[in-house]
Structures are given as structure tokens and as C-alpha cells.
Short mmCIF file of C-alpha atoms in Angstrom, two decimals:
data_model
loop_
_atom_site.label_atom_id
_atom_site.label_comp_id
_atom_site.label_asym_id
_atom_site.label_seq_id
_atom_site.Cartn_x
_atom_site.Cartn_y
_atom_site.Cartn_z
CA MET A 292 -140.89 49.61 18.29
CA ILE A 293 -137.63 49.42 17.98
CA ARG A 294 -135.16 48.48 14.58
CA LYS A 295 -131.67 47.69 14.85
CA ARG A 296 -129.58 50.57 13.32
CA HIS A 297 -125.48 50.30 13.06
CA HIS A 298 -124.06 47.13 12.14
CA TRP A 299 -121.33 46.22 15.37
CA ILE A 300 -118.89 47.02 12.36
CA VAL A 301 -119.83 50.66 11.77
CA ARG A 302 -120.48 50.83 15.33
CA THR A 303 -116.92 50.24 16.58
CA THR A 304 -115.13 51.62 13.24
CA HIS A 305 -117.30 54.87 14.51
CA TRP A 306 -115.59 54.87 17.58
CA VAL A 307 -112.41 54.50 16.93
CA ASN A 308 -112.24 56.69 14.87
CA VAL A 309 -113.47 59.78 16.57
CA VAL A 310 -110.30 58.47 18.94
CA THR A 311 -107.69 57.72 15.66
CA ILE A 312 -109.21 61.54 14.13
CA ILE A 313 -108.07 62.90 17.61
CA ILE A 314 -104.75 61.32 17.85
CA MET A 315 -103.96 62.31 14.61
CA VAL A 316 -105.12 65.88 14.81
CA SER A 317 -103.82 66.90 17.64
CA SER A 318 -100.11 65.06 17.05
CA GLY A 319 -100.27 66.59 13.27
CA LEU A 320 -100.53 69.93 14.94
CA ARG A 321 -97.67 69.04 17.74
CA ILE A 322 -95.62 68.48 14.01
CA PHE A 323 -96.73 71.65 12.17
CA ASN A 324 -95.30 74.08 15.34
CA ALA A 325 -92.41 73.08 14.36
CA TYR A 326 -92.34 74.69 11.68
CA PRO A 327 -95.54 76.15 11.12
CA ALA A 328 -95.47 77.82 8.16
CA PHE A 329 -95.51 75.98 4.13
CA ALA A 330 -93.15 78.60 2.34
CA ARG A 331 -90.36 76.82 0.73
CA LYS A 332 -87.42 78.07 2.75
CA GLY A 333 -85.73 81.16 1.24
CA GLU A 334 -90.36 81.63 -0.93
CA MET A 335 -93.26 83.00 0.14
CA PHE A 336 -96.61 80.86 0.29
CA CYS A 337 -99.71 82.86 -1.18
CA CYS A 338 -102.49 81.25 0.90
CA TYR A 339 -101.66 80.46 4.16
CA PRO A 340 -102.91 84.15 6.44
CA PHE A 341 -101.00 82.85 10.04
CA GLU A 342 -97.02 81.81 8.96
CA HIS A 343 -94.87 81.53 11.45
CA LYS A 344 -97.69 81.22 14.01
CA PRO A 345 -98.30 77.94 15.93
CA ILE A 346 -101.46 76.44 17.07
CA PRO A 347 -102.38 76.81 20.59
CA ASP A 348 -99.86 74.04 22.95
CA TRP A 349 -103.86 72.62 24.44
CA LEU A 350 -104.51 71.86 20.65
CA THR A 351 -101.57 69.69 19.90
CA PHE A 352 -100.24 65.47 21.76
CA GLY A 353 -96.58 64.14 21.85
CA GLY A 354 -95.24 66.90 23.89
CA TRP A 355 -92.99 67.18 21.01
CA LEU A 356 -92.19 66.90 17.50
CA GLY A 357 -90.00 63.59 17.85
CA GLY A 358 -92.74 62.06 20.04
CA ALA A 359 -96.03 63.88 17.86
CA ARG A 360 -94.42 61.52 15.04
CA HIS A 361 -93.60 58.17 16.70
CA TRP A 362 -97.93 59.03 17.13
CA HIS A 363 -99.03 59.73 13.97
CA PHE A 364 -97.07 57.38 12.07
CA ALA A 365 -98.11 54.31 14.59
CA MET A 366 -101.30 55.68 14.26
CA MET A 367 -101.75 56.13 10.54
CA TRP A 368 -102.10 51.49 10.30
CA VAL A 369 -105.18 52.38 12.78
CA LEU A 370 -106.75 55.27 10.22
CA VAL A 371 -105.88 53.20 7.42
CA VAL A 372 -107.14 49.53 8.75
CA ASN A 373 -110.40 50.85 10.57
CA GLY A 374 -111.26 52.99 7.23
CA LEU A 375 -110.41 50.21 5.26
CA VAL A 376 -112.54 47.90 7.64
CA TYR A 377 -115.69 50.62 7.36
CA LEU A 378 -115.87 51.20 3.66
CA THR A 379 -115.26 47.10 3.16
CA PHE A 380 -117.69 46.92 5.32
CA ILE A 381 -120.72 48.49 4.21
CA TYR A 382 -119.82 48.32 0.20
CA LEU A 383 -120.53 44.55 1.22
CA HIS A 384 -123.78 44.89 3.62
CA GLY A 385 -124.96 47.31 1.31
CA GLU A 386 -125.20 50.51 3.64
CA TRP A 387 -123.01 52.18 0.58
CA ARG A 388 -126.19 52.80 -1.04
CA ASP A 389 -127.38 54.89 2.12
CA LEU A 390 -124.65 57.39 1.48
CA VAL A 391 -124.23 57.21 -2.00
CA PRO A 392 -124.53 60.86 -3.59
CA ARG A 393 -128.04 61.20 -6.38
CA LYS A 394 -129.52 63.40 -8.54
CA ASP A 395 -131.47 64.30 -6.13
CA ASP A 396 -129.68 65.02 -2.66
CA ILE A 397 -129.04 67.98 -3.81
CA ARG A 398 -132.68 69.20 -3.64
CA ASP A 399 -132.71 67.87 -1.38
CA SER A 400 -130.66 69.23 0.68
CA LEU A 401 -131.55 72.55 -0.12
CA GLN A 402 -135.27 71.50 1.72
CA MET A 403 -133.50 70.62 4.46
CA VAL A 404 -131.43 74.44 5.26
CA LYS A 405 -134.81 76.17 4.16
CA PHE A 406 -136.39 74.17 7.79
CA TYR A 407 -133.70 74.38 9.66
CA THR A 408 -133.12 77.93 8.91
CA PHE A 409 -137.50 78.48 9.64
CA ARG A 410 -138.56 78.80 5.81
CA ARG A 411 -139.80 75.54 5.30
CA LYS A 412 -141.76 73.96 8.24
CA ASP A 413 -142.20 70.90 7.36
CA HIS A 414 -139.54 68.45 8.18
CA PRO A 415 -138.88 66.89 4.33
CA HIS A 416 -138.72 63.38 3.97
CA GLN A 417 -135.70 61.17 3.85
CA GLY A 418 -134.51 57.84 5.09
CA LYS A 419 -131.86 56.95 6.79
CA HIS A 420 -130.08 59.98 7.39
CA ASN A 421 -131.34 64.38 5.54
CA ALA A 422 -129.95 65.25 3.08
CA LEU A 423 -127.21 67.21 4.61
CA GLN A 424 -125.77 64.44 7.07
CA LYS A 425 -125.31 61.84 3.17
CA THR A 426 -123.61 64.55 1.41
CA ALA A 427 -120.98 64.47 5.98
CA TYR A 428 -120.44 61.40 5.73
CA PHE A 429 -119.82 60.22 1.96
CA LEU A 430 -117.51 63.28 2.17
CA LEU A 431 -115.56 61.92 5.38
CA PRO A 432 -113.84 58.68 4.02
CA VAL A 433 -113.76 61.31 0.86
CA PHE A 434 -111.25 63.51 3.14
CA GLY A 435 -110.28 60.31 4.68
CA ALA A 436 -108.81 59.22 2.12
CA LEU A 437 -107.42 62.53 1.21
CA ALA A 438 -105.74 62.85 4.41
CA VAL A 439 -104.24 60.05 4.23
CA LEU A 440 -101.89 60.20 0.05
CA THR A 441 -100.79 63.42 0.69
CA GLY A 442 -99.89 62.39 4.23
CA ILE A 443 -97.64 59.15 2.42
CA ALA A 444 -96.96 61.80 0.19
CA ILE A 445 -95.09 64.31 2.32
CA TRP A 446 -93.78 61.02 4.14
CA LYS A 447 -91.94 59.53 1.21
CA PRO A 448 -92.01 62.60 -0.81
CA VAL A 449 -88.39 61.13 -2.65
CA GLU A 450 -89.40 57.24 -3.23
CA LEU A 451 -93.12 58.07 -3.89
CA ALA A 452 -91.78 61.21 -6.43
CA PRO A 453 -94.90 60.53 -8.32
CA LEU A 454 -97.36 59.65 -5.87
CA THR A 455 -95.97 63.66 -4.54
CA ALA A 456 -96.26 65.36 -7.33
CA VAL A 457 -99.60 64.87 -8.40
CA PHE A 458 -100.70 66.99 -5.41
CA GLY A 459 -98.35 69.75 -7.18
CA GLY A 460 -94.68 68.67 -4.91
CA TYR A 461 -93.87 68.62 -1.28
CA VAL A 462 -95.04 71.65 -0.17
CA TRP A 463 -98.64 71.55 -1.86
CA ALA A 464 -99.19 68.10 -0.51
CA ARG A 465 -98.15 69.40 2.20
CA TYR A 466 -101.44 71.62 2.00
CA TRP A 467 -103.04 69.35 0.89
CA HIS A 468 -103.09 67.26 3.43
CA PHE A 469 -103.81 70.19 5.99
CA ILE A 470 -106.89 71.08 4.00
CA ALA A 471 -108.46 67.72 4.08
CA MET A 472 -107.60 67.44 7.99
CA LEU A 473 -109.30 71.39 8.31
CA ALA A 474 -112.22 69.30 6.01
CA ILE A 475 -111.84 66.94 9.00
CA VAL A 476 -112.11 68.25 11.69
CA ILE A 477 -114.91 70.97 10.82
CA LEU A 478 -117.28 68.33 9.68
CA SER A 479 -116.91 65.86 13.23
CA VAL A 480 -117.35 69.46 15.52
CA VAL A 481 -121.02 70.15 12.96
CA HIS A 482 -121.24 66.51 13.35
CA VAL A 483 -121.32 65.93 16.87
CA PHE A 484 -122.73 69.99 17.25
CA MET A 485 -125.50 68.47 15.36
CA VAL A 486 -126.38 64.66 17.07
CA PHE A 487 -126.46 66.94 20.17
CA ALA A 488 -128.54 69.83 18.99
CA VAL A 489 -130.88 67.70 16.17
CA ASP A 490 -130.26 63.74 16.92
CA PRO A 491 -129.56 63.35 20.52
CA TYR A 492 -131.29 59.78 20.41
CA SER A 493 -129.07 59.09 17.67
CA MET A 494 -126.25 58.52 20.10
CA THR A 495 -128.15 55.57 21.83
CA SER A 496 -127.69 53.91 18.25
CA MET A 497 -124.07 54.25 17.53
CA ILE A 498 -123.74 52.28 20.99
CA THR A 499 -126.57 49.70 20.88
CA GLY A 500 -127.41 50.17 17.90
CA ASN A 501 -130.67 50.52 18.40
CA TYR A 502 -133.16 52.99 17.60
CA ASP A 503 -136.06 54.08 17.64
CA PRO A 504 -137.81 55.92 14.04
CA SER A 505 -140.64 57.82 16.05
CA LEU A 506 -137.85 59.85 18.21
CA SER A 507 -136.36 60.64 14.99
CA PRO A 508 -136.14 64.00 14.17
CA GLU A 509 -138.73 63.94 11.02
CA ALA A 510 -141.08 62.22 13.14
CA ARG A 511 -139.43 64.96 15.98
CA ASN A 512 -139.78 67.84 12.85
CA ALA A 513 -136.88 69.13 15.10
CA ARG A 514 -134.20 71.77 13.33
CA PRO A 515 -131.47 72.17 15.53
CA PHE A 516 -132.92 72.87 20.09
CA TYR A 517 -136.21 72.75 18.49
CA HIS A 518 -138.55 69.76 19.13
CA LEU A 519 -135.43 67.65 21.24
CA PHE A 520 -138.22 65.87 23.22
CA PRO A 521 -140.68 63.63 21.95
CA ARG A 522 -144.61 65.15 22.27
CA ARG A 523 -146.12 62.35 23.04
CA ALA A 524 -142.88 62.35 26.50
CA ARG A 525 -144.86 66.15 26.75
CA ALA A 526 -148.81 64.53 27.05
CA ALA A 527 -148.10 61.76 29.49
CA ALA A 528 -148.25 62.67 33.28
CA ALA A 529 -145.48 63.02 35.13
CA PRO A 530 -144.38 60.10 38.35
CA PRO A 531 -145.70 61.67 41.33
CA PRO A 532 -142.16 63.15 43.31
CA PRO A 533 -141.82 60.29 45.79
CA ALA A 534 -142.41 61.42 49.25
CA ALA A 535 -139.96 62.74 51.78
CA THR A 536 -138.68 60.75 54.07
CA MET B 144 -141.77 49.60 53.48
CA ASN B 145 -140.02 52.92 53.29
CA ILE B 146 -137.42 53.18 50.42
CA ASP B 147 -135.08 56.34 50.34
CA PRO B 148 -135.52 57.01 46.66
CA ARG B 149 -131.40 57.85 47.19
CA LYS B 150 -130.04 54.55 47.23
CA PHE B 151 -132.75 52.82 45.53
CA ILE B 152 -130.49 53.96 42.95
CA SER B 153 -127.55 54.70 44.16
CA ILE B 154 -124.65 51.10 43.18
CA ASN B 155 -121.90 50.86 45.71
CA GLY B 156 -122.91 53.61 47.85
CA ILE B 157 -122.52 55.94 44.04
CA ASP B 158 -125.73 57.49 43.45
CA ARG B 159 -125.87 59.49 39.79
CA ARG B 160 -125.51 62.34 41.04
CA ASP B 161 -121.70 61.90 42.26
CA PHE B 162 -121.12 59.98 38.94
CA LEU B 163 -122.01 62.53 36.59
CA LEU B 164 -119.39 64.85 39.48
CA ARG B 165 -116.68 62.45 39.29
CA GLY B 166 -117.52 61.31 36.39
CA SER B 167 -117.22 64.68 34.10
CA GLY B 168 -114.23 65.62 36.45
CA LEU B 169 -112.67 62.63 35.21
CA VAL B 170 -112.73 63.08 32.05
CA SER B 171 -111.76 66.59 32.12
CA ALA B 172 -108.89 65.29 33.98
CA ALA B 173 -108.00 63.11 31.43
CA PHE B 174 -108.06 65.68 28.82
CA LEU B 175 -106.54 68.05 30.50
CA ALA B 176 -104.08 65.27 30.91
CA ALA B 177 -104.03 64.85 26.72
CA CYS B 178 -103.28 68.28 26.18
CA ASN B 179 -99.55 68.08 24.39
CA SER B 180 -98.79 66.04 27.07
CA ARG B 181 -96.69 62.52 25.35
CA GLY B 182 -99.68 60.55 26.21
CA PRO B 183 -99.71 57.12 28.37
CA LYS B 184 -96.12 54.92 28.96
CA ALA B 185 -98.07 52.22 28.67
CA ALA B 186 -97.91 53.49 24.57
CA ASP B 187 -94.69 54.46 24.55
CA LYS B 188 -94.50 49.96 23.51
CA LEU B 189 -97.12 49.69 20.85
CA LEU B 190 -95.14 53.42 19.39
CA LYS B 191 -91.26 51.33 19.50
CA TYR B 192 -93.66 48.18 17.38
CA ALA B 193 -95.13 50.12 15.17
CA GLU B 194 -91.56 51.64 14.71
CA ARG B 195 -89.92 48.64 13.71
CA LYS B 196 -92.39 47.88 11.67
CA ASN B 197 -92.25 50.77 9.68
CA LEU B 198 -88.69 50.69 9.23
CA VAL B 199 -89.07 47.37 7.46
CA ILE B 200 -91.68 49.28 4.97
CA GLU B 201 -90.03 52.25 4.07
CA ARG B 202 -86.81 49.77 3.81
CA LYS B 203 -88.05 48.33 1.49
CA LEU B 204 -89.60 50.52 -0.69
CA LEU B 205 -85.82 52.74 -0.43
CA ARG B 206 -85.01 52.13 -4.62
CA HIS B 207 -81.66 53.48 -5.66
CA THR B 208 -83.29 54.26 -8.98
CA SER B 209 -85.85 57.00 -7.30
CA MET B 210 -84.12 61.14 -7.63
CA ASP B 211 -85.96 63.28 -5.73
CA VAL B 212 -86.56 66.60 -8.64
CA VAL B 213 -87.19 69.61 -7.53
CA GLN B 214 -89.69 71.35 -9.08
CA ALA B 215 -89.34 74.14 -11.83
CA GLY B 216 -89.94 76.82 -11.23
CA ALA B 217 -88.35 76.06 -7.17
CA HIS B 218 -85.79 78.91 -5.84
CA ASP B 219 -83.14 78.83 -4.61
CA ALA B 220 -82.91 78.47 -0.82
CA GLY B 221 -79.31 81.16 -1.12
CA ASN B 222 -79.31 82.26 3.25
CA LYS B 223 -82.47 81.29 3.68
CA LEU B 224 -81.80 78.03 4.59
CA PRO B 225 -80.86 77.41 7.99
CA SER B 226 -77.38 77.98 9.18
CA TYR B 227 -76.23 75.67 12.38
CA PHE B 228 -78.19 77.09 14.94
CA ILE B 229 -77.92 73.83 16.93
CA SER B 230 -74.58 75.50 19.05
CA ARG B 231 -73.97 78.25 20.25
CA THR B 232 -71.11 78.09 18.78
CA VAL B 233 -70.37 77.97 15.53
CA PRO B 234 -67.52 74.11 15.49
CA VAL B 235 -64.94 75.10 13.49
CA TRP B 236 -61.95 73.26 12.51
CA ASP B 237 -58.67 74.75 14.29
CA GLU B 238 -55.87 73.82 12.36
CA SER B 239 -53.15 75.07 14.82
CA VAL B 240 -55.00 73.23 17.51
CA ARG B 241 -55.78 69.47 15.56
CA GLY B 242 -53.36 69.00 12.88
CA LYS B 243 -54.42 69.02 9.50
CA TRP B 244 -58.86 68.07 8.30
CA ALA B 245 -59.07 64.73 7.13
CA LEU B 246 -61.46 62.34 6.33
CA GLU B 247 -60.94 58.94 7.57
CA VAL B 248 -63.00 55.99 5.48
CA SER B 249 -62.72 52.72 8.01
CA GLY B 250 -64.11 49.98 8.82
CA LEU B 251 -65.03 46.99 7.66
CA VAL B 252 -63.34 48.12 4.14
CA GLY B 253 -60.18 46.72 2.02
CA ASN B 254 -58.86 49.29 2.04
CA PRO B 255 -58.63 52.79 5.09
CA VAL B 256 -57.64 55.29 3.78
CA ARG B 257 -57.45 59.30 4.64
CA LEU B 258 -58.06 61.77 2.24
CA THR B 259 -57.01 65.81 2.81
CA ILE B 260 -59.63 67.94 1.31
CA GLU B 261 -57.80 68.48 -1.14
CA GLU B 262 -57.30 64.55 -1.94
CA LEU B 263 -61.38 65.07 -1.41
CA GLN B 264 -61.80 67.35 -4.78
CA GLN B 265 -59.70 65.26 -6.53
CA LEU B 266 -62.52 62.52 -6.65
CA PRO B 267 -64.95 62.55 -9.03
CA GLN B 268 -67.28 65.05 -8.65
CA VAL B 269 -71.16 65.78 -8.62
CA SER B 270 -73.77 68.65 -8.30
CA ASN B 271 -76.81 68.03 -7.19
CA ARG B 272 -79.31 70.87 -7.10
CA VAL B 273 -81.91 68.87 -3.91
CA ASN B 274 -84.66 69.46 -1.68
CA HIS B 275 -84.07 69.02 1.05
CA TYR B 276 -86.42 67.17 3.82
CA CYS B 277 -86.36 69.20 7.26
CA VAL B 278 -87.71 66.88 10.00
CA GLU B 279 -89.50 69.77 10.84
CA GLY B 280 -91.19 70.66 7.45
CA TRP B 281 -89.63 72.65 5.48
CA THR B 282 -87.43 72.02 2.48
CA ALA B 283 -85.15 74.55 1.53
CA VAL B 284 -83.60 73.00 -2.97
CA GLU B 285 -79.62 73.43 -2.26
CA THR B 286 -76.93 72.58 -4.88
CA TRP B 287 -74.31 70.03 -3.24
CA THR B 288 -70.93 70.14 -4.33
CA GLY B 289 -69.19 66.75 -3.59
CA VAL B 290 -67.75 63.11 -4.16
CA PRO B 291 -70.85 60.88 -4.74
CA PHE B 292 -70.60 58.51 -2.04
CA THR B 293 -70.44 55.53 -3.79
CA GLU B 294 -67.27 56.87 -5.18
CA LEU B 295 -65.64 56.36 -1.75
CA ALA B 296 -66.72 52.87 -1.29
CA ARG B 297 -65.64 51.61 -3.53
CA LEU B 298 -62.35 52.94 -3.07
CA VAL B 299 -61.91 51.95 -0.02
CA ARG B 300 -63.77 48.59 -1.12
CA ALA B 301 -66.52 48.46 1.01
CA ASP B 302 -67.43 44.36 2.77
CA PRO B 303 -70.25 43.21 1.56
CA GLN B 304 -70.95 42.98 5.35
CA ALA B 305 -71.27 46.38 5.84
CA HIS B 306 -74.55 47.05 6.07
CA TYR B 307 -74.78 50.22 8.25
CA VAL B 308 -71.93 53.06 8.12
CA ASP B 309 -71.91 55.47 11.00
CA PHE B 310 -70.91 59.64 9.86
CA GLN B 311 -68.91 60.47 12.37
CA SER B 312 -68.21 64.41 13.20
CA PHE B 313 -66.00 66.73 15.17
CA ASP B 314 -69.14 69.33 17.03
CA ASP B 315 -68.60 66.72 19.96
CA ASP B 316 -70.39 63.59 19.89
CA TYR B 317 -73.00 63.96 16.88
CA HIS B 318 -72.94 60.69 14.80
CA GLU B 319 -75.05 58.92 13.25
CA SER B 320 -75.70 55.78 10.71
CA TRP B 321 -77.54 54.76 8.35
CA ASP B 322 -77.87 51.56 6.56
CA ILE B 323 -75.67 50.93 3.55
CA GLU B 324 -78.76 51.52 1.14
CA SER B 325 -79.85 55.00 1.65
CA ALA B 326 -76.02 55.98 1.83
CA MET B 327 -74.79 54.59 -1.38
CA HIS B 328 -77.91 56.16 -3.31
CA LYS B 329 -76.50 58.24 -5.75
CA GLN B 330 -77.67 61.54 -4.90
CA THR B 331 -76.07 60.81 -1.71
CA VAL B 332 -72.43 62.72 -1.74
CA VAL B 333 -69.51 63.33 0.46
CA ALA B 334 -70.37 67.79 0.01
CA TYR B 335 -66.99 70.36 0.52
CA GLY B 336 -69.54 73.22 -1.56
CA LEU B 337 -72.53 74.43 -2.29
CA ASP B 338 -74.41 76.79 -4.34
CA GLY B 339 -71.37 76.82 -5.81
CA LYS B 340 -69.38 78.33 -3.10
CA VAL B 341 -67.08 76.52 -1.38
CA LEU B 342 -69.18 74.89 2.34
CA GLN B 343 -69.20 77.32 5.07
CA PRO B 344 -68.18 76.15 9.06
CA ALA B 345 -72.63 77.45 9.22
CA HIS B 346 -73.07 74.49 6.64
CA GLY B 347 -70.71 72.22 8.34
CA ALA B 348 -67.35 72.62 6.78
CA PRO B 349 -64.49 71.19 5.68
CA ALA B 350 -66.58 68.86 4.54
CA ARG B 351 -70.70 66.96 5.60
CA VAL B 352 -72.48 64.03 4.04
CA TYR B 353 -75.36 64.79 2.19
CA SER B 354 -78.04 63.58 0.94
CA PRO B 355 -81.99 64.17 -0.58
CA VAL B 356 -83.52 60.71 0.47
CA LYS B 357 -82.24 61.20 4.30
CA LEU B 358 -84.31 63.94 6.77
CA GLY B 359 -82.05 67.20 7.53
CA TYR B 360 -81.18 65.56 11.06
CA LYS B 361 -79.08 61.92 9.93
CA ASN B 362 -76.85 64.19 7.58
CA THR B 363 -74.40 64.91 9.76
CA LYS B 364 -71.51 67.81 9.70
CA TYR B 365 -68.07 69.00 10.09
CA LEU B 366 -67.49 65.35 8.83
CA THR B 367 -64.49 63.63 10.00
CA LYS B 368 -65.45 60.19 9.99
CA ILE B 369 -66.87 57.56 7.88
CA VAL B 370 -67.79 53.47 9.70
CA PHE B 371 -68.06 51.44 8.14
CA MET B 372 -70.44 48.58 9.88
CA PRO B 373 -72.13 45.62 10.52
CA LYS B 374 -74.57 47.02 12.99
CA GLU B 375 -76.40 50.18 13.00
CA ASN B 376 -75.36 52.27 15.99
CA GLY B 377 -78.36 54.76 16.97
CA GLY B 378 -77.14 58.68 16.73
CA TYR B 379 -77.54 62.06 17.88
CA TRP B 380 -81.16 63.10 17.57
CA SER B 381 -82.23 59.22 16.94
CA ASP B 382 -80.71 58.56 20.45
CA GLU B 383 -82.29 61.27 21.47
CA GLY B 384 -85.92 59.70 20.09
CA TYR B 385 -86.08 60.45 16.79
CA GLU B 386 -86.38 57.72 14.39
CA TRP B 387 -83.18 56.91 13.04
CA TYR B 388 -84.47 55.55 9.54
CA GLY B 389 -86.22 59.63 9.02
CA GLY B 390 -86.04 58.81 5.11
CA THR B 391 -87.54 60.50 2.26
#
């Protein structure tokens, strides 16, 4: 039984977001490399162990400081508009209910962790997403908003000084901008890993929108790299190989 | 009927294995090309378009009432403020060759003037302790002493048609043109003092423009000429590809 899992607006904004985040992060790192440190001139900064050590070139985009800035300041609009389209849609269409935190989420997340670490045998019962996924998909727009706001704060530290002050001034706003980026990168990397390790079938649902619930991680009792293939496929006889010609 | 299964799944002579091989090759080539690259040439037009739109927004955001305020507890950069590092020799005005230094303020003005450093120092003086915002992402706190740009504009009776102003230097062809609104911001000064001392050649002596509403590269050092203009004429770093507006 095939079900429509993701609306075309969710699918489109998802893939636009993939491209946008990759360009924003890599061009941002290129900008950062022009001065890979956080302290003001004449001051020290407490909390960054790699002060003055540039990010490897292969992680950067834009070629040079000016080029990366052009990409960053162009793609920021795509990021904002795409994010607003997505958030407006899930608000109007009701999908926000699948993502908004609820009071059982902590308990359910612990159960998921137990299951993934083999301290629980059966996959916890879930709705559209498991509790860990819900948390990740809720946090991603939160950190996205933080990245946008801190970005505006360091773009216009004089004209929008009150916003910059909210984040503790230019130096700290730049630091928060980095933290938001790091959080987005970590969430995205774990997300992509889990897609391939636990639920590769969800890839189809993010492209065509179709999803077969009998292949869900809960139905397969799937942990990372465990039960990747459904039981019934293994039970079915393999078709005979074609005769050699 | 004898069907070769390899042929059966081939499309346009490409079978699945070929497709995967070629596909992964293309994808990894695209990734390698993307790493540290400037991006596709075709995107240049879009980037220029975005820069023009951003310029409109940035100019609208500029308020003469929004002031740069140094955070409580911030330290002065002092000698940690990067000195002149773009060229190997620090530009110095040599009086024996070029005669006495003077700042020419001209263009679309009713009363063009040439001001010696003494005349400049006699004009109303302010000292602003402000942030220096570098395009690279660092900031520094310094105190700039000099003439508010608004005083100069009043002195020369700037024409209302002068929507732009160019700050030119004796450092080869270094100049940067500004929108007049940024120049008329209260914290924009033609500075001849830094941190309570006479401005040194490393930081743009005898005089330079300084404003926290512009990124460092817009603040021309080694000033010789301020020209009021009806149109902007780019600038040294702006022509190299950095954005012309460079506002904060």
C-alpha cells in the first residue's frame, strides 16, 4: 500500500534547502577564512580552540573573499524565502503537528536511543516520525532562524544595532552565527547518515512523495544498518538468472 | 526469441553499469570543481542582480540616527590595529618633492577649497570612539579625531545634486566613492588623529576619511581630494569585485 507522504511544496523546499545550505555554509567558511578568529583586534577570545587556523579550502566556495560574499548575500534571500514558504505551508496545512515538541518527546527519545543501542528489542511505536527525528526537524528551522538573525546582525551592526546587541554585540553575534551553522551542519550530516543507514526508502518519498508504510523502520524493526531489507523480500524466491547467450 | 538482458536494460547504448559509472564520475567531478571555486560563470549575472537589490535595501536601512556604539568593556585595539599592509612601502607625503600637503574639496560645490593640515585642524573637531568593521570579519575599537564631514560639506556649500562623493588619495590610484547619505552621517570624519595622537603614515597620515557606517576598505587613507559628484565612480576595491556599497 503506497501513501502520499510529503506534499510537493515540502519536497521542493527540501531540495532547494539542500543546495542553499551547502552554498551558504561553504561560502560562509570562505568568508571566515579571511579572518578565521573571533576576537576583536587587541583582545582574546575564550571559546574557540582553532583561532587563526583557516578552514580547509575544499570545504569552501566562492573562490575568494569578495566572491564568497556575493554568493552569501545572494543565497541568503533564497534561504529566507524558501524557509518562509516551508514554514507557512506546514503551518497552514497542518504538518506542524508532526514536528512540534510534546511532553512525551523526551521519554520517547530515550526509548529510541535505547532501541538504537540494543537495550530495547522492538522499535518504539511512532507516528510519521520517531521522537529523535521530530526533535531534529523541529530544531533545524530554529537554528535556521538563529543563523538568519545573527547573519543580519553582523551584516548591519550599526544600522540594526539593537538586533546586534540582542546577541551580545558584533563579536558574539558572529560567534552565534558560527554556532547556528555548526548545529545545522551536524543535524544535516546525522540526518543524511540516518536516511542511508535506517530508512533509505524515505529517499523515494522525498522525491516522488510516495511511501510504503510496510517498509517503514518501525515495520522493519530497523536500527542503523540492521534490517535494511524487509523480511518479505528475503522470503520471496529470487528470479532465476537470465540464461547466458 | 533470444534477448540479451544487457541490451534489454540499455537506453541509447548506455547500460545501467555505464550509467552509474558515468553518473558518479560526473557527480564527483562537479563536487571537485565546486570546491573552492567561484561558482559557474552563468551565475555572475544573478549575483550582480542580487547585489543591486541589496544595495537598494542597504541604502534604505541607513539612518542618520543610528549610531555605532562601542560595547561596554571593549578594549582599544591600540597597536593591534592592522597598519598599512597592502603595499610594501608605506605611502608617505614627501614635502620636498610634492610641496606642502593640502586637502582639496571640490566638485559640485559652491565654494571649492584647499585646506592645509593647520586649516583642517582649526575646523570644528570631534573625537569618536567607534568600531572599525573590516570586510574580513574582524573589528577593532579606536578613537578617531577630526573634522565631521558635515562641516566640510557646509564649508564648501555642497550642491543638492551631489548624490555621491569620491575620496581620493596619494596612494597610487586608491579612491572610494560613497553615497552622500553615508558621508553625511554624524560619525563620518576626516580624521587627522588616532587614539589621542597625530595620525601616523601606517594609518593614513596626514588625513583620512573614517566612518563606522562603512567597511574598512571604503575609508580612504592618505586623502588628497574630496570630490562631490552627481554619480558614483566606483573605487579601488569596488572595481576589484568587492561590493561598492560596503555599508554596516
